[in-house]
């Protein structure tokens, strides 16, 4: 990225963001630290209550045949892909819809400030429209946030207490999550992933590898055949593969660590893929934005294993997905709200 039901609700079109012309500004990637997190007074946070619990969606999850060992979210709307650790899921039960002001799902479990009990911190949200990052508790209530003067393109956990946030502008900041290091890139930045000290950043048409010391190591992959050919990225837990979504050509690509193309997946249920994540067990999940789907793909990136959720489950224009181990829930971000599914 650049220097992260009740009755059926009305299907709304995706939020569109008008980009105003500005003078060229080098994109920046910012690292947020939770070392100075403070709890906001309730009056400063507005979160609508969850809707009534709906009946089980009965979405079948096909377990992966080869399980990897566990190791320790479009030009208009952005998403974050979180940390997931799905195992055997018999069905997904819709629990609620949590409404907010145009936030994108940005879930990563963080080590909170000593003033915030660890078991009370659940997820992080990258709020694209409101230009901030939010800490949520296990009831999905906002307990802290940090604002930046730019649209957040993605978010990535890089240490137990830091997240990297790529944006394409920079200005004054405020609020309770402390802003830390900043470094500028020579290209725009949209997607970001991290593995053992290396950052992988997408720039619409290319995938770059950076060190945490801000040095560009190399350009791993490039596709200039159209716009948004390199949208989001993720890394396998044993670091043998990289995955990227090709938004324009409806593809999921699997790369070797050196950027060599290993596999290309297309599927009628994968249209304009966006959010992407690999679970600690190596299971690949991807959002089909225009197909209104959440798919599971095998770790080789060659075939679809299951369609986890569709528009029939209230999944419309999904932009991100994550699994919360503390609540055994799958959370899907799509535009102005998030969907919470129980995993069993």
C-alpha positions as a printed NumPy array, in Angstrom:
array([[  0.   ,   0.   ,   0.   ],
       [  1.145,   3.686,  -0.253],
       [  3.915,   7.279,   0.703],
       [ -5.931,  -2.055,   6.354],
       [-29.82 , -10.202,  10.126],
       [-33.741,  -9.534,  11.257],
       [-35.438,  -8.88 ,   8.005],
       [-33.264,  -8.489,   4.977],
       [-31.675,  -5.065,   4.814],
       [-31.844,  -2.992,   1.667],
       [-29.108,  -3.678,  -0.83 ],
       [-27.228,  -0.412,  -1.099],
       [-24.661,   0.409,  -3.768],
       [-21.056,   0.655,  -2.653],
       [-19.935,   3.901,  -1.163],
       [-18.222,   6.044,  -3.713],
       [-15.411,   8.339,  -2.801],
       [-14.779,  11.414,  -4.909],
       [-11.099,  12.089,  -5.212],
       [-10.301,  15.805,  -5.489],
       [ -7.223,  16.844,  -7.438],
       [ -4.307,  17.738,  -5.25 ],
       [ -0.703,  18.625,  -5.738],
       [  1.534,  15.563,  -5.937],
       [  2.442,  14.27 ,  -2.523],
       [  4.702,  11.348,  -1.84 ],
       [  2.721,   8.493,  -0.33 ],
       [  3.451,   7.553,   3.241],
       [  3.187,   4.478,   5.366],
       [  2.517,   5.171,   9.035],
       [  3.009,   2.912,  11.97 ],
       [  0.569,   3.209,  14.849],
       [  1.45 ,   2.159,  18.369],
       [ -0.981,   1.144,  21.069],
       [  1.503,   2.02 ,  23.774],
       [ -0.449,   5.161,  24.531],
       [ -4.   ,   3.907,  24.1  ],
       [ -6.579,   5.666,  26.256],
       [-10.232,   4.751,  26.594],
       [-12.549,   7.355,  25.122],
       [-15.525,   8.477,  27.21 ],
       [-18.737,   6.841,  25.954],
       [-20.143,  10.172,  24.868],
       [-17.397,  10.496,  22.28 ],
       [-18.27 ,   7.263,  20.479],
       [-21.472,   6.539,  18.589],
       [-22.124,   2.893,  17.797],
       [-25.585,   1.661,  16.893],
       [-26.738,  -1.478,  18.737],
       [-26.544,  -4.785,  16.864],
       [-29.632,  -6.009,  15.111],
       [-31.663,  -9.024,  16.173],
       [-30.103, -12.457,  15.831],
       [-31.058, -14.234,  12.622],
       [-31.421, -17.995,  12.052],
       [-28.331, -19.971,  11.041],
       [-27.173, -19.315,   7.507],
       [-26.236, -23.001,   7.074],
       [-23.108, -22.243,   5.052],
       [-20.975, -25.354,   4.703],
       [-17.221, -25.017,   5.208],
       [-15.046, -27.632,   3.543],
       [-11.922, -28.387,   5.596],
       [ -8.677, -28.265,   3.689],
       [ -7.121, -31.609,   2.825],
       [ -3.549, -30.512,   3.5  ],
       [ -3.408, -28.444,   6.68 ],
       [ -0.31 , -26.352,   7.258],
       [  1.188, -26.072,  10.756],
       [  0.162, -23.077,  12.814],
       [  2.766, -20.368,  13.2  ],
       [  3.001, -17.445,  15.487],
       [ -9.142,  -4.656,   3.043],
       [-10.799,  -0.908,  -5.656],
       [-10.27 ,   2.727,  -6.282],
       [-13.519,   3.656,  -4.514],
       [-13.516,   1.758,  -1.214],
       [-10.689,   0.193,   0.754],
       [-10.469,  -2.836,   2.927],
       [ -8.379,  -4.634,   5.465],
       [ -7.647,  -8.307,   5.614],
       [ -7.279,  -9.574,   9.156],
       [ -5.807, -12.499,  11.004],
       [ -7.862, -15.678,  10.761],
       [ -7.485, -19.193,  12.129],
       [-10.466, -21.164,  10.866],
       [-10.529, -24.895,  11.482],
       [-13.592, -27.092,  10.856],
       [-16.729, -25.042,  10.337],
       [-20.069, -26.825,   9.978],
       [-22.071, -23.689,   9.354],
       [-22.037, -19.946,   9.784],
       [-24.803, -18.383,  11.845],
       [-25.55 , -14.728,  11.295],
       [-25.475, -13.007,  14.669],
       [-25.818,  -9.335,  13.953],
       [-25.062,  -6.354,  11.808],
       [-22.95 ,  -3.688,  13.445],
       [-23.435,  -0.289,  11.867],
       [-20.917,   2.523,  11.835],
       [-19.894,   5.395,   9.612],
       [-18.338,   3.858,   6.528],
       [-15.71 ,   1.752,   8.197],
       [-13.72 ,  -1.031,   6.653],
       [-12.899,  -4.155,   8.592],
       [ -9.415,  -4.054,   9.984],
       [ -9.172,  -6.857,  12.482],
       [ -5.921,  -7.687,  14.214],
       [ -5.593,  -8.641,  17.833],
       [ -3.321,  -6.157,  19.556],
       [ -1.44 ,  -6.002,  22.829],
       [ -3.346,  -3.153,  24.491],
       [ -2.168,  -0.421,  26.792],
       [ -1.923,  -1.549,  30.447],
       [ -5.039,   0.51 ,  31.122],
       [ -7.033,  -1.674,  28.73 ],
       [ -7.384,  -5.321,  29.792],
       [ -6.074,  -7.608,  27.098],
       [ -9.204,  -9.771,  27.072],
       [-11.317,  -6.71 ,  26.334],
       [ -9.562,  -5.821,  23.079],
       [-10.974,  -7.693,  20.14 ],
       [-10.41 ,  -6.1  ,  16.742],
       [ -9.154,  -3.067,  14.896],
       [-11.054,  -1.263,  12.17 ],
       [ -9.564,   0.791,   9.382],
       [-12.164,   3.496,   8.836],
       [-11.602,   4.594,   5.258],
       [-14.194,   7.363,   4.976],
       [-13.556,   8.845,   8.425],
       [ -9.793,   8.47 ,   8.09 ],
       [ -9.022,   6.732,  11.363],
       [ -8.182,   3.439,  13.012],
       [-10.478,   2.135,  15.75 ],
       [ -9.973,  -0.306,  18.6  ],
       [-13.022,  -2.459,  19.357],
       [-13.842,  -4.517,  22.427],
       [-15.489,  -7.95 ,  22.367],
       [-18.907,  -6.306,  22.078],
       [-17.648,  -4.489,  18.972],
       [-17.813,  -1.123,  20.712],
       [-15.209,   1.491,  19.86 ],
       [-12.921,   2.068,  22.848],
       [-10.266,   4.178,  21.155],
       [ -9.359,   5.597,  17.789],
       [ -6.621,   7.487,  15.987],
       [ -7.212,   9.886,  13.12 ],
       [ -5.038,  10.656,  10.122],
       [ -5.541,  13.33 ,   7.488],
       [ -5.836,  10.878,   4.611],
       [ -7.802,   7.864,   3.461],
       [ -6.466,   4.649,   4.977],
       [ -5.839,   2.113,   2.243],
       [ -5.071,  -0.961,   4.367],
       [ -3.636,  -2.022,   7.724],
       [ -1.192,  -4.656,   8.888],
       [  0.082,  -5.908,  12.239],
       [  3.883,  -5.705,  12.27 ],
       [  4.657,  -6.131,  15.992],
       [  2.493,  -7.117,  18.985],
       [  1.876,  -3.408,  19.597],
       [  2.197,  -1.755,  16.189],
       [  0.274,  -1.663,  12.95 ],
       [  1.391,  -0.23 ,   9.635],
       [ -1.135,   2.005,   7.883],
       [ -0.52 ,   3.056,   4.28 ],
       [ -2.049,   6.322,   3.109],
       [ -1.554,   8.558,   0.101],
       [ -1.606,  11.877,   1.942],
       [ -0.398,  13.176,   5.281],
       [ -1.418,  15.929,   7.673],
       [ -2.036,  16.676,  11.311],
       [ -3.161,  13.822,  13.533],
       [ -4.868,  13.501,  16.874],
       [ -6.603,  11.161,  19.301],
       [ -5.611,   8.279,  21.521],
       [ -3.718,   5.81 ,  19.371],
       [ -0.189,   7.129,  19.116],
       [  1.374,   7.674,  15.725],
       [  4.88 ,   6.35 ,  15.494],
       [  7.314,   5.952,  12.637],
       [  6.637,   7.218,   9.138],
       [  8.406,   6.589,   5.878],
       [  7.747,   7.687,   2.348],
       [  7.499,   5.492,  -0.711],
       [  8.243,   6.329,  -4.301],
       [  4.981,   4.759,  -5.478],
       [  1.343,   4.665,  -4.432],
       [  0.414,   2.078,  -1.823],
       [ -2.815,   0.075,  -1.465],
       [ -2.277,  -3.354,   0.086],
       [  0.109,  -4.467,   2.806],
       [  1.146,  -7.715,   4.473],
       [  3.922,  -8.585,   6.907],
       [  5.961, -11.661,   7.71 ],
       [  8.975, -11.907,  10.028],
       [ 10.311,  -8.416,   9.46 ],
       [  9.437,  -8.107,   5.781],
       [  6.606,  -5.945,   4.467],
       [  4.872,  -6.673,   1.175],
       [  3.209,  -3.645,  -0.402],
       [  1.03 ,  -3.43 ,  -3.497],
       [  0.873,  -0.389,  -5.74 ],
       [ -2.023,  -1.124,  -8.12 ],
       [  0.216,  -2.821, -10.695],
       [  3.153,  -4.204,  -8.705],
       [  4.13 ,  -6.022,  -5.516],
       [  7.155,  -4.737,  -3.597],
       [  9.136,  -6.155,  -0.711],
       [ 10.36 ,  -3.773,   2.021],
       [ 12.279,  -4.202,   5.24 ],
       [ 11.023,  -2.689,   8.505],
       [ 13.951,  -0.292,   8.229],
       [ 12.072,   1.219,   5.266],
       [ 14.41 ,  -0.108,   2.586],
       [ 12.913,  -1.352,  -0.659],
       [ 14.362,  -4.813,  -1.155],
       [ 12.937,  -5.605,  -4.577],
       [  9.957,  -5.567,  -6.91 ],
       [  8.589,  -9.104,  -6.761],
       [  5.827,  -8.964,  -9.36 ],
       [  4.376,  -6.564, -11.909],
       [  1.4  ,  -6.578, -14.286],
       [  0.824,  -3.508, -16.434],
       [ -2.003,  -5.051, -18.475],
       [ -4.624,  -2.88 , -16.789],
       [ -5.606,  -0.971, -13.675],
       [ -5.763,  -2.699, -10.277],
       [ -4.008,  -5.842, -11.447],
       [ -2.229,  -6.046,  -8.065],
       [ -4.81 ,  -5.106,  -5.462],
       [ -4.304,  -6.874,  -2.103],
       [ -1.69 ,  -9.306,  -0.861],
       [ -1.194, -11.962,   1.814],
       [  1.605, -14.284,   2.914],
       [  1.354, -17.979,   3.774],
       [  2.185, -18.858,   7.417],
       [  5.304, -20.797,   6.448],
       [  6.378, -18.093,   4.009],
       [  6.507, -20.336,   0.965],
       [  3.835, -18.495,  -1.017],
       [  2.423, -15.047,  -1.635],
       [ -1.133, -14.394,  -2.778],
       [ -2.439, -11.339,  -4.603],
       [ -5.861, -10.384,  -5.941],
       [ -6.196,  -9.113,  -9.496],
       [ -9.283,  -6.918,  -9.247],
       [ -9.509,  -6.018, -12.922],
       [ -9.179,  -9.522, -14.365],
       [-11.087, -11.466, -11.655],
       [ -8.114, -13.576, -10.592],
       [ -6.369, -14.863,  -7.495],
       [ -2.646, -15.278,  -8.127],
       [ -0.22 , -17.445,  -6.169],
       [  3.463, -16.537,  -6.248],
       [  6.633, -18.121,  -4.972],
       [  8.721, -16.115,  -2.513],
       [ 10.821, -14.795,  -5.381],
       [  7.729, -13.562,  -7.242],
       [  7.476, -16.434,  -9.72 ],
       [  3.856, -17.071, -10.728],
       [  2.795, -20.526,  -9.488],
       [ -0.962, -20.581, -10.037],
       [ -3.882, -18.519, -11.316],
       [ -7.43 , -19.094, -10.104],
       [-10.589, -17.858, -11.797],
       [-14.13 , -18.8  , -10.808],
       [-17.632, -17.541, -11.689],
       [-18.117, -16.747,  -7.987],
       [-14.947, -14.67 ,  -7.819],
       [-15.659, -11.373,  -9.523],
       [-13.502,  -8.365,  -8.746],
       [-11.674,  -9.933,  -5.786],
       [-10.568,  -7.571,  -3.03 ],
       [ -9.96 ,  -8.617,   0.549],
       [ -7.587, -11.535,   0.977],
       [ -6.149, -13.434,   3.918],
       [ -4.355, -16.64 ,   4.778],
       [ -5.175, -18.308,   8.091],
       [ -2.455, -19.653,  10.4  ],
       [ -3.377, -23.103,   9.055],
       [ -2.745, -21.998,   5.494],
       [ -6.374, -21.681,   4.427],
       [ -6.897, -18.936,   1.872],
       [ -9.994, -16.74 ,   2.071],
       [-10.902, -14.152,  -0.52 ],
       [-13.747, -11.669,  -1.014],
       [-15.533, -11.476,  -4.348],
       [-16.632,  -7.848,  -4.325],
       [-18.929,  -7.882,  -7.349],
       [-20.012, -11.524,  -6.893],
       [-21.046, -10.934,  -3.235],
       [-19.101, -13.957,  -2.03 ],
       [-16.571, -15.17 ,   0.524],
       [-14.599, -18.116,  -0.869],
       [-12.141, -20.599,   0.573],
       [ -9.333, -21.647,  -1.751],
       [ -6.784, -24.434,  -1.327],
       [ -3.31 , -23.442,  -0.175],
       [ -1.892, -24.047,  -3.647],
       [ -4.226, -21.392,  -5.013],
       [ -5.491, -23.716,  -7.741],
       [ -9.09 , -24.529,  -6.812],
       [-12.05 , -23.28 ,  -4.818],
       [-12.861, -25.467,  -1.828],
       [-16.056, -23.8  ,  -0.667],
       [-18.308, -20.782,  -0.955],
       [-18.621, -19.678,   2.663],
       [-21.15 , -16.89 ,   2.246],
       [-23.11 , -15.116,  -0.488],
       [-25.669, -12.374,  -0.921],
       [-28.274, -14.74 ,   0.542],
       [-26.388, -14.357,   3.822],
       [-26.486, -10.552,   3.616],
       [-22.967, -10.416,   2.163],
       [-23.053,  -7.59 ,  -0.363],
       [-19.92 ,  -6.075,  -1.905],
       [-17.595,  -7.637,   0.701],
       [-14.298,  -5.892,   1.096],
       [-12.647,  -7.734,   3.98 ],
       [-12.953, -10.808,   6.173],
       [-11.427, -12.015,   9.432],
       [-11.81 , -14.657,  12.096],
       [-11.947, -13.679,  15.776],
       [-10.719, -16.523,  17.964],
       [-11.882, -14.919,  21.217],
       [-15.511, -14.907,  20.084],
       [-15.346, -17.749,  17.522],
       [-16.791, -15.446,  14.891],
       [-16.177, -14.623,  11.27 ],
       [-16.492, -10.923,  10.58 ],
       [-17.105,  -9.563,   7.101],
       [-16.671,  -5.906,   6.245],
       [-18.765,  -4.453,   3.455],
       [-19.048,  -0.715,   3.116],
       [-20.856,   0.986,   5.973],
       [-21.139,  -1.959,   8.364],
       [-19.759,  -5.332,   9.372],
       [-21.455,  -8.722,   9.564],
       [-20.728, -11.076,  12.454],
       [-21.113, -14.83 ,  11.88 ],
       [-20.822, -17.529,  14.537],
       [-18.444, -20.32 ,  13.572],
       [-19.217, -23.894,  14.642]])
